[in-house]
Amino acid sequence: MRLATRVSCAVLCATLFSQLTACGTLFYPDRRGQIDGRIDPAIVAFDAIGLLFYIIPGLIAFGVDFATGAIYLPDAKYSVAPEKLKDAVSEDGTVDKAKLKAILERETGRSLPLDDPRLIQRSGSLQQLASLGLRPEA
């Protein structure tokens, strides 16, 4: 291969690689699921760099970041300490959705739709129950 072809291939590969890494969803996966808030200027800058190289990948990066919520800065007032959630968990480890919704609304100031069918529910482990001071029953 000629040197010019190798250099152009290297530049193309570096550009495409930068598009994969210039996404807030990859930098901050913990931010996914946010609905609104202040926009993170660093993520906007990275996505805008993608617009300079290619329009379509840059627009896709913006779209993914807005759709996942990773472009928004985290807000500390929306975190709830696990100790405050003890009242919503019964002795056998089941969660009372009404109590959980009331606790979350009191702590965060937002009403969350816990009866939404798209809500993903996961069961906890024995270690999580023990950390809440509950006795796991088999």
Short mmCIF file of N, CA, C and O in Angstrom, two decimals:
data_model
loop_
_atom_site.label_atom_id
_atom_site.label_comp_id
_atom_site.label_asym_id
_atom_site.label_seq_id
_atom_site.Cartn_x
_atom_site.Cartn_y
_atom_site.Cartn_z
N MET A 1 0.84 -1.19 0.00
CA MET A 1 0.00 0.00 0.00
C MET A 1 0.88 1.25 0.00
O MET A 1 1.93 1.26 0.63
N ARG A 2 0.34 2.26 -0.59
CA ARG A 2 1.07 3.51 -0.59
C ARG A 2 0.90 4.21 0.75
O ARG A 2 -0.04 3.93 1.50
N LEU A 3 1.80 5.11 1.03
CA LEU A 3 1.78 5.84 2.30
C LEU A 3 0.53 6.69 2.43
O LEU A 3 -0.07 6.76 3.51
N ALA A 4 0.10 7.31 1.36
CA ALA A 4 -1.10 8.16 1.40
C ALA A 4 -2.34 7.33 1.74
O ALA A 4 -3.21 7.78 2.49
N THR A 5 -2.43 6.13 1.23
CA THR A 5 -3.56 5.26 1.52
C THR A 5 -3.55 4.84 2.99
O THR A 5 -4.58 4.81 3.65
N ARG A 6 -2.38 4.52 3.50
CA ARG A 6 -2.26 4.12 4.91
C ARG A 6 -2.64 5.27 5.84
O ARG A 6 -3.33 5.08 6.83
N VAL A 7 -2.17 6.46 5.51
CA VAL A 7 -2.48 7.63 6.34
C VAL A 7 -3.98 7.92 6.31
O VAL A 7 -4.60 8.17 7.35
N SER A 8 -4.58 7.87 5.13
CA SER A 8 -6.02 8.14 5.05
C SER A 8 -6.82 7.07 5.78
O SER A 8 -7.84 7.37 6.43
N CYS A 9 -6.40 5.82 5.73
CA CYS A 9 -7.07 4.75 6.48
C CYS A 9 -6.93 4.97 7.98
O CYS A 9 -7.88 4.77 8.75
N ALA A 10 -5.75 5.40 8.41
CA ALA A 10 -5.54 5.66 9.84
C ALA A 10 -6.39 6.82 10.32
O ALA A 10 -6.99 6.76 11.41
N VAL A 11 -6.49 7.87 9.52
CA VAL A 11 -7.33 9.02 9.89
C VAL A 11 -8.79 8.62 9.93
O VAL A 11 -9.53 8.99 10.86
N LEU A 12 -9.23 7.84 8.97
CA LEU A 12 -10.62 7.37 8.95
C LEU A 12 -10.91 6.50 10.17
O LEU A 12 -11.95 6.66 10.82
N CYS A 13 -10.00 5.60 10.50
CA CYS A 13 -10.19 4.73 11.68
C CYS A 13 -10.21 5.54 12.97
O CYS A 13 -11.03 5.30 13.86
N ALA A 14 -9.33 6.52 13.08
CA ALA A 14 -9.30 7.36 14.28
C ALA A 14 -10.58 8.18 14.40
O ALA A 14 -11.13 8.34 15.49
N THR A 15 -11.09 8.66 13.28
CA THR A 15 -12.33 9.44 13.29
C THR A 15 -13.51 8.58 13.71
O THR A 15 -14.32 8.98 14.54
N LEU A 16 -13.62 7.39 13.14
CA LEU A 16 -14.72 6.50 13.51
C LEU A 16 -14.60 6.04 14.96
O LEU A 16 -15.61 5.92 15.66
N PHE A 17 -13.39 5.80 15.42
CA PHE A 17 -13.20 5.40 16.81
C PHE A 17 -13.60 6.54 17.75
O PHE A 17 -14.20 6.32 18.79
N SER A 18 -13.28 7.77 17.37
CA SER A 18 -13.66 8.91 18.21
C SER A 18 -15.18 9.05 18.27
O SER A 18 -15.73 9.50 19.27
N GLN A 19 -15.87 8.65 17.22
CA GLN A 19 -17.33 8.70 17.23
C GLN A 19 -17.90 7.68 18.22
O GLN A 19 -18.93 7.92 18.83
N LEU A 20 -17.24 6.55 18.34
CA LEU A 20 -17.73 5.55 19.28
C LEU A 20 -17.50 5.99 20.72
O LEU A 20 -18.27 5.64 21.60
N THR A 21 -16.44 6.71 20.99
CA THR A 21 -16.13 7.08 22.36
C THR A 21 -16.65 8.46 22.73
O THR A 21 -16.63 8.82 23.90
N ALA A 22 -17.09 9.25 21.77
CA ALA A 22 -17.56 10.60 22.06
C ALA A 22 -19.05 10.60 22.32
O ALA A 22 -19.80 11.35 21.72
N CYS A 23 -19.48 9.79 23.22
CA CYS A 23 -20.90 9.67 23.51
C CYS A 23 -21.08 9.63 25.03
O CYS A 23 -20.42 8.85 25.71
N GLY A 24 -21.95 10.47 25.54
CA GLY A 24 -22.19 10.53 26.98
C GLY A 24 -22.69 9.21 27.54
O GLY A 24 -22.47 8.89 28.71
N THR A 25 -23.36 8.43 26.72
CA THR A 25 -23.86 7.13 27.16
C THR A 25 -22.71 6.19 27.50
O THR A 25 -22.81 5.39 28.42
N LEU A 26 -21.61 6.32 26.77
CA LEU A 26 -20.45 5.48 27.06
C LEU A 26 -19.60 6.04 28.19
O LEU A 26 -19.01 5.30 28.97
N PHE A 27 -19.51 7.38 28.28
CA PHE A 27 -18.73 8.00 29.34
C PHE A 27 -19.40 7.86 30.70
O PHE A 27 -18.75 7.63 31.71
N TYR A 28 -20.71 8.08 30.74
CA TYR A 28 -21.45 8.09 32.00
C TYR A 28 -22.66 7.16 31.90
O TYR A 28 -23.80 7.62 31.80
N PRO A 29 -22.47 5.86 31.97
CA PRO A 29 -23.64 4.96 31.89
C PRO A 29 -24.57 5.09 33.09
O PRO A 29 -25.74 4.75 33.00
N ASP A 30 -24.06 5.63 34.21
CA ASP A 30 -24.90 5.80 35.38
C ASP A 30 -25.91 6.93 35.22
O ASP A 30 -26.86 7.03 35.98
N ARG A 31 -25.74 7.78 34.23
CA ARG A 31 -26.67 8.88 34.00
C ARG A 31 -27.88 8.47 33.17
O ARG A 31 -28.81 9.25 33.02
N ARG A 32 -27.86 7.30 32.60
CA ARG A 32 -28.98 6.89 31.75
C ARG A 32 -30.26 6.87 32.55
O ARG A 32 -30.29 6.52 33.71
N GLY A 33 -31.34 7.26 31.90
CA GLY A 33 -32.65 7.24 32.54
C GLY A 33 -33.09 8.59 33.07
O GLY A 33 -34.22 8.73 33.52
N GLN A 34 -32.24 9.59 33.01
CA GLN A 34 -32.64 10.92 33.45
C GLN A 34 -33.59 11.52 32.42
O GLN A 34 -33.45 11.31 31.23
N ILE A 35 -34.54 12.29 32.90
CA ILE A 35 -35.54 12.86 32.01
C ILE A 35 -35.19 14.29 31.63
O ILE A 35 -35.36 14.70 30.48
N ASP A 36 -34.70 15.05 32.58
CA ASP A 36 -34.37 16.45 32.30
C ASP A 36 -33.29 16.91 33.26
O ASP A 36 -32.82 16.15 34.09
N GLY A 37 -32.89 18.14 33.11
CA GLY A 37 -31.86 18.71 33.97
C GLY A 37 -30.96 19.64 33.18
O GLY A 37 -31.26 20.01 32.05
N ARG A 38 -29.86 20.01 33.82
CA ARG A 38 -28.89 20.86 33.13
C ARG A 38 -28.06 20.00 32.19
O ARG A 38 -27.67 18.89 32.53
N ILE A 39 -27.78 20.54 31.01
CA ILE A 39 -27.02 19.80 30.01
C ILE A 39 -25.53 19.91 30.32
O ILE A 39 -25.02 20.98 30.65
N ASP A 40 -24.82 18.80 30.22
CA ASP A 40 -23.39 18.73 30.47
C ASP A 40 -22.64 19.30 29.27
O ASP A 40 -22.70 18.74 28.17
N PRO A 41 -21.93 20.43 29.44
CA PRO A 41 -21.24 21.04 28.31
C PRO A 41 -20.12 20.17 27.73
O PRO A 41 -19.84 20.23 26.53
N ALA A 42 -19.50 19.33 28.53
CA ALA A 42 -18.43 18.46 28.02
C ALA A 42 -19.00 17.44 27.04
O ALA A 42 -18.41 17.19 25.98
N ILE A 43 -20.13 16.85 27.36
CA ILE A 43 -20.74 15.87 26.47
C ILE A 43 -21.21 16.54 25.20
O ILE A 43 -21.07 15.99 24.09
N VAL A 44 -21.77 17.75 25.32
CA VAL A 44 -22.19 18.48 24.13
C VAL A 44 -20.98 18.77 23.24
O VAL A 44 -21.06 18.65 22.01
N ALA A 45 -19.86 19.12 23.84
CA ALA A 45 -18.65 19.39 23.06
C ALA A 45 -18.18 18.14 22.32
O ALA A 45 -17.81 18.20 21.14
N PHE A 46 -18.18 17.00 23.01
CA PHE A 46 -17.77 15.75 22.35
C PHE A 46 -18.71 15.39 21.21
O PHE A 46 -18.27 14.95 20.15
N ASP A 47 -20.02 15.55 21.44
CA ASP A 47 -20.96 15.26 20.37
C ASP A 47 -20.81 16.25 19.22
O ASP A 47 -20.99 15.89 18.05
N ALA A 48 -20.49 17.51 19.52
CA ALA A 48 -20.30 18.52 18.48
C ALA A 48 -19.05 18.23 17.65
O ALA A 48 -19.02 18.52 16.45
N ILE A 49 -18.03 17.65 18.27
CA ILE A 49 -16.85 17.25 17.51
C ILE A 49 -17.25 16.22 16.47
O ILE A 49 -16.75 16.22 15.35
N GLY A 50 -18.17 15.35 16.83
CA GLY A 50 -18.67 14.38 15.87
C GLY A 50 -19.38 15.05 14.70
O GLY A 50 -19.31 14.58 13.57
N LEU A 51 -20.03 16.18 14.96
CA LEU A 51 -20.67 16.92 13.87
C LEU A 51 -19.65 17.51 12.92
O LEU A 51 -19.91 17.68 11.72
N LEU A 52 -18.47 17.86 13.44
CA LEU A 52 -17.43 18.43 12.57
C LEU A 52 -16.90 17.40 11.58
O LEU A 52 -16.60 17.74 10.43
N PHE A 53 -16.77 16.15 12.02
CA PHE A 53 -16.24 15.13 11.14
C PHE A 53 -17.31 14.63 10.17
O PHE A 53 -17.12 14.60 8.96
N TYR A 54 -18.43 14.20 10.71
CA TYR A 54 -19.51 13.66 9.89
C TYR A 54 -20.83 14.10 10.51
O TYR A 54 -21.00 14.04 11.72
N ILE A 55 -21.77 14.48 9.69
CA ILE A 55 -23.06 14.98 10.20
C ILE A 55 -23.88 13.85 10.81
O ILE A 55 -24.39 13.98 11.93
N ILE A 56 -24.02 12.75 10.10
CA ILE A 56 -24.91 11.68 10.56
C ILE A 56 -24.44 11.07 11.88
O ILE A 56 -25.24 10.96 12.82
N PRO A 57 -23.17 10.67 12.05
CA PRO A 57 -22.77 10.12 13.35
C PRO A 57 -22.88 11.14 14.49
O PRO A 57 -23.21 10.78 15.61
N GLY A 58 -22.63 12.42 14.18
CA GLY A 58 -22.77 13.44 15.22
C GLY A 58 -24.21 13.60 15.66
O GLY A 58 -24.50 13.72 16.85
N LEU A 59 -25.14 13.57 14.70
CA LEU A 59 -26.56 13.66 15.05
C LEU A 59 -27.02 12.42 15.80
O LEU A 59 -27.82 12.52 16.73
N ILE A 60 -26.48 11.28 15.42
CA ILE A 60 -26.82 10.05 16.14
C ILE A 60 -26.31 10.12 17.57
O ILE A 60 -27.01 9.72 18.52
N ALA A 61 -25.10 10.65 17.77
CA ALA A 61 -24.55 10.77 19.13
C ALA A 61 -25.43 11.69 19.97
O ALA A 61 -25.74 11.38 21.13
N PHE A 62 -25.86 12.84 19.40
CA PHE A 62 -26.76 13.72 20.13
C PHE A 62 -28.08 13.01 20.43
O PHE A 62 -28.62 13.11 21.54
N GLY A 63 -28.62 12.32 19.44
CA GLY A 63 -29.89 11.63 19.63
C GLY A 63 -29.83 10.57 20.71
O GLY A 63 -30.73 10.47 21.54
N VAL A 64 -28.76 9.79 20.71
CA VAL A 64 -28.61 8.74 21.72
C VAL A 64 -28.47 9.36 23.11
O VAL A 64 -29.09 8.90 24.07
N ASP A 65 -27.68 10.42 23.22
CA ASP A 65 -27.48 11.04 24.53
C ASP A 65 -28.76 11.67 25.06
O ASP A 65 -29.06 11.59 26.25
N PHE A 66 -29.53 12.31 24.19
CA PHE A 66 -30.80 12.88 24.65
C PHE A 66 -31.82 11.80 24.96
O PHE A 66 -32.57 11.90 25.93
N ALA A 67 -31.86 10.75 24.14
CA ALA A 67 -32.83 9.68 24.35
C ALA A 67 -32.55 8.91 25.64
O ALA A 67 -33.48 8.52 26.35
N THR A 68 -31.29 8.69 25.96
CA THR A 68 -30.96 7.95 27.18
C THR A 68 -30.88 8.84 28.40
O THR A 68 -30.91 8.36 29.52
N GLY A 69 -30.76 10.15 28.20
CA GLY A 69 -30.64 11.08 29.32
C GLY A 69 -29.22 11.24 29.81
O GLY A 69 -28.98 11.92 30.81
N ALA A 70 -28.24 10.67 29.12
CA ALA A 70 -26.85 10.74 29.55
C ALA A 70 -26.24 12.12 29.33
O ALA A 70 -25.18 12.41 29.86
N ILE A 71 -26.91 12.97 28.59
CA ILE A 71 -26.36 14.30 28.31
C ILE A 71 -26.62 15.26 29.47
O ILE A 71 -26.00 16.32 29.57
N TYR A 72 -27.50 14.89 30.38
CA TYR A 72 -27.84 15.75 31.51
C TYR A 72 -26.90 15.52 32.69
O TYR A 72 -26.51 14.39 32.96
N LEU A 73 -26.58 16.59 33.38
CA LEU A 73 -25.76 16.49 34.59
C LEU A 73 -26.57 15.82 35.70
O LEU A 73 -27.78 16.04 35.81
N PRO A 74 -25.93 15.01 36.53
CA PRO A 74 -26.67 14.38 37.63
C PRO A 74 -27.02 15.41 38.69
O PRO A 74 -26.32 16.40 38.89
N ASP A 75 -28.11 15.15 39.35
CA ASP A 75 -28.56 16.04 40.42
C ASP A 75 -28.57 15.24 41.71
O ASP A 75 -29.24 14.21 41.81
N ALA A 76 -27.81 15.66 42.69
CA ALA A 76 -27.63 14.90 43.93
C ALA A 76 -28.91 14.76 44.73
O ALA A 76 -29.04 13.86 45.54
N LYS A 77 -29.91 15.61 44.51
CA LYS A 77 -31.11 15.53 45.33
C LYS A 77 -32.00 14.35 44.96
O LYS A 77 -32.99 14.10 45.60
N TYR A 78 -31.65 13.61 43.91
CA TYR A 78 -32.47 12.48 43.50
C TYR A 78 -31.91 11.15 43.96
O TYR A 78 -32.31 10.12 43.48
N SER A 79 -30.98 11.18 44.87
CA SER A 79 -30.49 9.91 45.41
C SER A 79 -31.11 9.70 46.79
O SER A 79 -31.31 10.64 47.54
N VAL A 80 -31.41 8.46 47.08
CA VAL A 80 -32.05 8.11 48.35
C VAL A 80 -31.19 7.07 49.03
O VAL A 80 -30.80 6.07 48.41
N ALA A 81 -30.88 7.30 50.28
CA ALA A 81 -30.07 6.36 51.05
C ALA A 81 -30.86 5.07 51.28
O ALA A 81 -32.07 5.10 51.50
N PRO A 82 -30.20 3.92 51.21
CA PRO A 82 -30.90 2.65 51.40
C PRO A 82 -31.58 2.52 52.76
O PRO A 82 -32.59 1.84 52.88
N GLU A 83 -31.03 3.20 53.77
CA GLU A 83 -31.63 3.11 55.11
C GLU A 83 -33.04 3.69 55.12
O GLU A 83 -33.90 3.26 55.90
N LYS A 84 -33.30 4.66 54.28
CA LYS A 84 -34.62 5.30 54.24
C LYS A 84 -35.65 4.42 53.55
O LYS A 84 -36.84 4.66 53.67
N LEU A 85 -35.19 3.42 52.82
CA LEU A 85 -36.10 2.55 52.10
C LEU A 85 -36.54 1.34 52.92
O LEU A 85 -37.33 0.52 52.46
N LYS A 86 -36.03 1.21 54.14
CA LYS A 86 -36.36 0.05 54.98
C LYS A 86 -37.85 -0.10 55.22
O LYS A 86 -38.37 -1.20 55.28
N ASP A 87 -38.55 1.02 55.36
CA ASP A 87 -39.98 0.96 55.66
C ASP A 87 -40.79 0.33 54.54
O ASP A 87 -41.88 -0.19 54.77
N ALA A 88 -40.28 0.37 53.31
CA ALA A 88 -41.02 -0.17 52.17
C ALA A 88 -40.79 -1.67 51.98
O ALA A 88 -41.51 -2.31 51.23
N VAL A 89 -39.81 -2.24 52.69
CA VAL A 89 -39.49 -3.66 52.52
C VAL A 89 -40.02 -4.42 53.73
O VAL A 89 -39.73 -4.07 54.88
N SER A 90 -40.80 -5.46 53.47
CA SER A 90 -41.37 -6.24 54.57
C SER A 90 -40.34 -7.25 55.07
O SER A 90 -39.25 -7.38 54.53
N GLU A 91 -40.70 -8.01 56.09
CA GLU A 91 -39.79 -8.98 56.70
C GLU A 91 -39.39 -10.10 55.74
O GLU A 91 -38.29 -10.61 55.81
N ASP A 92 -40.31 -10.47 54.84
CA ASP A 92 -39.98 -11.55 53.91
C ASP A 92 -39.28 -11.05 52.65
O ASP A 92 -38.96 -11.84 51.76
N GLY A 93 -39.02 -9.76 52.55
CA GLY A 93 -38.26 -9.21 51.43
C GLY A 93 -39.10 -8.66 50.30
O GLY A 93 -38.55 -8.19 49.31
N THR A 94 -40.42 -8.69 50.42
CA THR A 94 -41.26 -8.12 49.37
C THR A 94 -41.35 -6.60 49.57
O THR A 94 -41.26 -6.09 50.69
N VAL A 95 -41.55 -5.90 48.46
CA VAL A 95 -41.59 -4.44 48.49
C VAL A 95 -43.03 -3.98 48.35
O VAL A 95 -43.75 -4.39 47.43
N ASP A 96 -43.45 -3.12 49.26
CA ASP A 96 -44.76 -2.49 49.18
C ASP A 96 -44.64 -1.27 48.27
O ASP A 96 -43.98 -0.28 48.62
N LYS A 97 -45.27 -1.35 47.09
CA LYS A 97 -45.12 -0.28 46.10
C LYS A 97 -45.68 1.05 46.58
O LYS A 97 -45.14 2.10 46.28
N ALA A 98 -46.76 1.02 47.33
CA ALA A 98 -47.36 2.27 47.81
C ALA A 98 -46.42 2.98 48.79
O ALA A 98 -46.22 4.20 48.70
N LYS A 99 -45.84 2.21 49.72
CA LYS A 99 -44.89 2.80 50.66
C LYS A 99 -43.64 3.30 49.96
O LYS A 99 -43.12 4.37 50.27
N LEU A 100 -43.15 2.50 48.99
CA LEU A 100 -41.97 2.90 48.24
C LEU A 100 -42.23 4.19 47.47
O LEU A 100 -41.40 5.10 47.46
N LYS A 101 -43.38 4.29 46.85
CA LYS A 101 -43.72 5.49 46.09
C LYS A 101 -43.80 6.71 47.02
O LYS A 101 -43.32 7.79 46.69
N ALA A 102 -44.38 6.53 48.20
CA ALA A 102 -44.47 7.64 49.16
C ALA A 102 -43.10 8.08 49.65
O ALA A 102 -42.82 9.28 49.75
N ILE A 103 -42.21 7.11 49.91
CA ILE A 103 -40.85 7.45 50.37
C ILE A 103 -40.10 8.20 49.27
O ILE A 103 -39.45 9.22 49.52
N LEU A 104 -40.17 7.68 48.05
CA LEU A 104 -39.46 8.34 46.94
C LEU A 104 -40.00 9.73 46.66
O LEU A 104 -39.24 10.65 46.36
N GLU A 105 -41.31 9.89 46.76
CA GLU A 105 -41.89 11.22 46.53
C GLU A 105 -41.48 12.19 47.64
O GLU A 105 -41.19 13.35 47.38
N ARG A 106 -41.42 11.70 48.87
CA ARG A 106 -41.02 12.56 49.98
C ARG A 106 -39.54 12.96 49.86
O ARG A 106 -39.18 14.11 50.08
N GLU A 107 -38.69 12.02 49.48
CA GLU A 107 -37.25 12.28 49.43
C GLU A 107 -36.81 13.06 48.19
O GLU A 107 -35.92 13.89 48.27
N THR A 108 -37.41 12.75 47.05
CA THR A 108 -36.96 13.38 45.80
C THR A 108 -37.85 14.51 45.34
O THR A 108 -37.43 15.31 44.50
N GLY A 109 -39.07 14.56 45.82
CA GLY A 109 -39.99 15.59 45.37
C GLY A 109 -40.64 15.27 44.02
O GLY A 109 -41.28 16.11 43.42
N ARG A 110 -40.47 14.04 43.56
CA ARG A 110 -41.05 13.63 42.27
C ARG A 110 -41.94 12.41 42.48
O ARG A 110 -41.63 11.53 43.26
N SER A 111 -43.02 12.40 41.74
CA SER A 111 -43.91 11.25 41.78
C SER A 111 -43.52 10.30 40.65
O SER A 111 -43.59 10.65 39.47
N LEU A 112 -43.09 9.10 41.02
CA LEU A 112 -42.64 8.13 40.03
C LEU A 112 -43.74 7.13 39.73
O LEU A 112 -44.43 6.67 40.65
N PRO A 113 -43.92 6.77 38.47
CA PRO A 113 -44.97 5.81 38.10
C PRO A 113 -44.53 4.37 38.36
O PRO A 113 -44.04 3.69 37.47
N LEU A 114 -44.69 3.89 39.58
CA LEU A 114 -44.24 2.54 39.92
C LEU A 114 -45.19 1.47 39.39
O LEU A 114 -44.86 0.29 39.45
N ASP A 115 -46.36 1.86 38.88
CA ASP A 115 -47.28 0.89 38.31
C ASP A 115 -47.18 0.83 36.78
O ASP A 115 -47.97 0.18 36.13
N ASP A 116 -46.17 1.49 36.23
CA ASP A 116 -45.95 1.49 34.78
C ASP A 116 -45.55 0.08 34.34
O ASP A 116 -44.65 -0.52 34.92
N PRO A 117 -46.18 -0.46 33.28
CA PRO A 117 -45.83 -1.82 32.85
C PRO A 117 -44.43 -1.93 32.27
O PRO A 117 -43.88 -3.03 32.16
N ARG A 118 -43.81 -0.81 31.90
CA ARG A 118 -42.45 -0.84 31.36
C ARG A 118 -41.40 -0.89 32.46
O ARG A 118 -40.21 -1.01 32.18
N LEU A 119 -41.81 -0.80 33.71
CA LEU A 119 -40.89 -0.81 34.84
C LEU A 119 -40.22 -2.18 34.95
O LEU A 119 -40.89 -3.21 34.97
N ILE A 120 -38.92 -2.18 35.04
CA ILE A 120 -38.16 -3.42 35.16
C ILE A 120 -37.94 -3.70 36.64
O ILE A 120 -37.37 -2.88 37.35
N GLN A 121 -38.40 -4.84 37.10
CA GLN A 121 -38.24 -5.20 38.50
C GLN A 121 -37.24 -6.34 38.61
O GLN A 121 -37.31 -7.31 37.86
N ARG A 122 -36.35 -6.19 39.54
CA ARG A 122 -35.34 -7.22 39.78
C ARG A 122 -35.43 -7.64 41.24
O ARG A 122 -35.66 -6.84 42.12
N SER A 123 -35.19 -8.91 41.47
CA SER A 123 -35.20 -9.38 42.85
C SER A 123 -33.84 -9.13 43.47
O SER A 123 -32.82 -9.15 42.80
N GLY A 124 -33.84 -8.89 44.77
CA GLY A 124 -32.60 -8.60 45.48
C GLY A 124 -31.89 -9.87 45.90
O GLY A 124 -32.42 -10.98 45.84
N SER A 125 -30.68 -9.69 46.35
CA SER A 125 -29.90 -10.83 46.81
C SER A 125 -30.00 -10.94 48.34
O SER A 125 -30.51 -10.04 49.01
N LEU A 126 -29.49 -12.02 48.87
CA LEU A 126 -29.49 -12.21 50.32
C LEU A 126 -28.63 -11.16 51.02
O LEU A 126 -28.95 -10.71 52.12
N GLN A 127 -27.55 -10.73 50.36
CA GLN A 127 -26.68 -9.72 50.95
C GLN A 127 -27.40 -8.38 51.05
O GLN A 127 -27.21 -7.64 52.02
N GLN A 128 -28.22 -8.06 50.05
CA GLN A 128 -28.96 -6.80 50.11
C GLN A 128 -29.97 -6.81 51.24
O GLN A 128 -30.15 -5.82 51.94
N LEU A 129 -30.66 -7.93 51.43
CA LEU A 129 -31.60 -8.03 52.53
C LEU A 129 -30.89 -7.92 53.87
O LEU A 129 -31.36 -7.25 54.79
N ALA A 130 -29.73 -8.57 53.99
CA ALA A 130 -28.97 -8.51 55.24
C ALA A 130 -28.48 -7.09 55.51
O ALA A 130 -28.44 -6.66 56.66
N SER A 131 -28.12 -6.35 54.46
CA SER A 131 -27.65 -4.97 54.67
C SER A 131 -28.77 -4.07 55.15
O SER A 131 -28.52 -3.05 55.79
N LEU A 132 -30.01 -4.43 54.84
CA LEU A 132 -31.15 -3.66 55.34
C LEU A 132 -31.61 -4.15 56.70
O LEU A 132 -32.58 -3.63 57.25
N GLY A 133 -30.95 -5.14 57.24
CA GLY A 133 -31.31 -5.65 58.56
C GLY A 133 -32.49 -6.60 58.52
O GLY A 133 -33.14 -6.82 59.53
N LEU A 134 -32.78 -7.17 57.35
CA LEU A 134 -33.90 -8.09 57.22
C LEU A 134 -33.38 -9.52 57.21
O LEU A 134 -32.29 -9.80 56.73
N ARG A 135 -34.19 -10.41 57.72
CA ARG A 135 -33.83 -11.82 57.78
C ARG A 135 -34.39 -12.51 56.53
O ARG A 135 -35.59 -12.56 56.32
N PRO A 136 -33.51 -13.04 55.68
CA PRO A 136 -34.00 -13.72 54.48
C PRO A 136 -34.67 -15.04 54.85
O PRO A 136 -34.19 -15.77 55.70
N GLU A 137 -35.80 -15.32 54.21
CA GLU A 137 -36.53 -16.56 54.46
C GLU A 137 -36.60 -17.34 53.16
O GLU A 137 -36.96 -16.81 52.12
N ALA A 138 -36.25 -18.62 53.24
CA ALA A 138 -36.24 -19.45 52.05
C ALA A 138 -37.51 -20.26 51.93
O ALA A 138 -38.20 -20.53 52.81
#
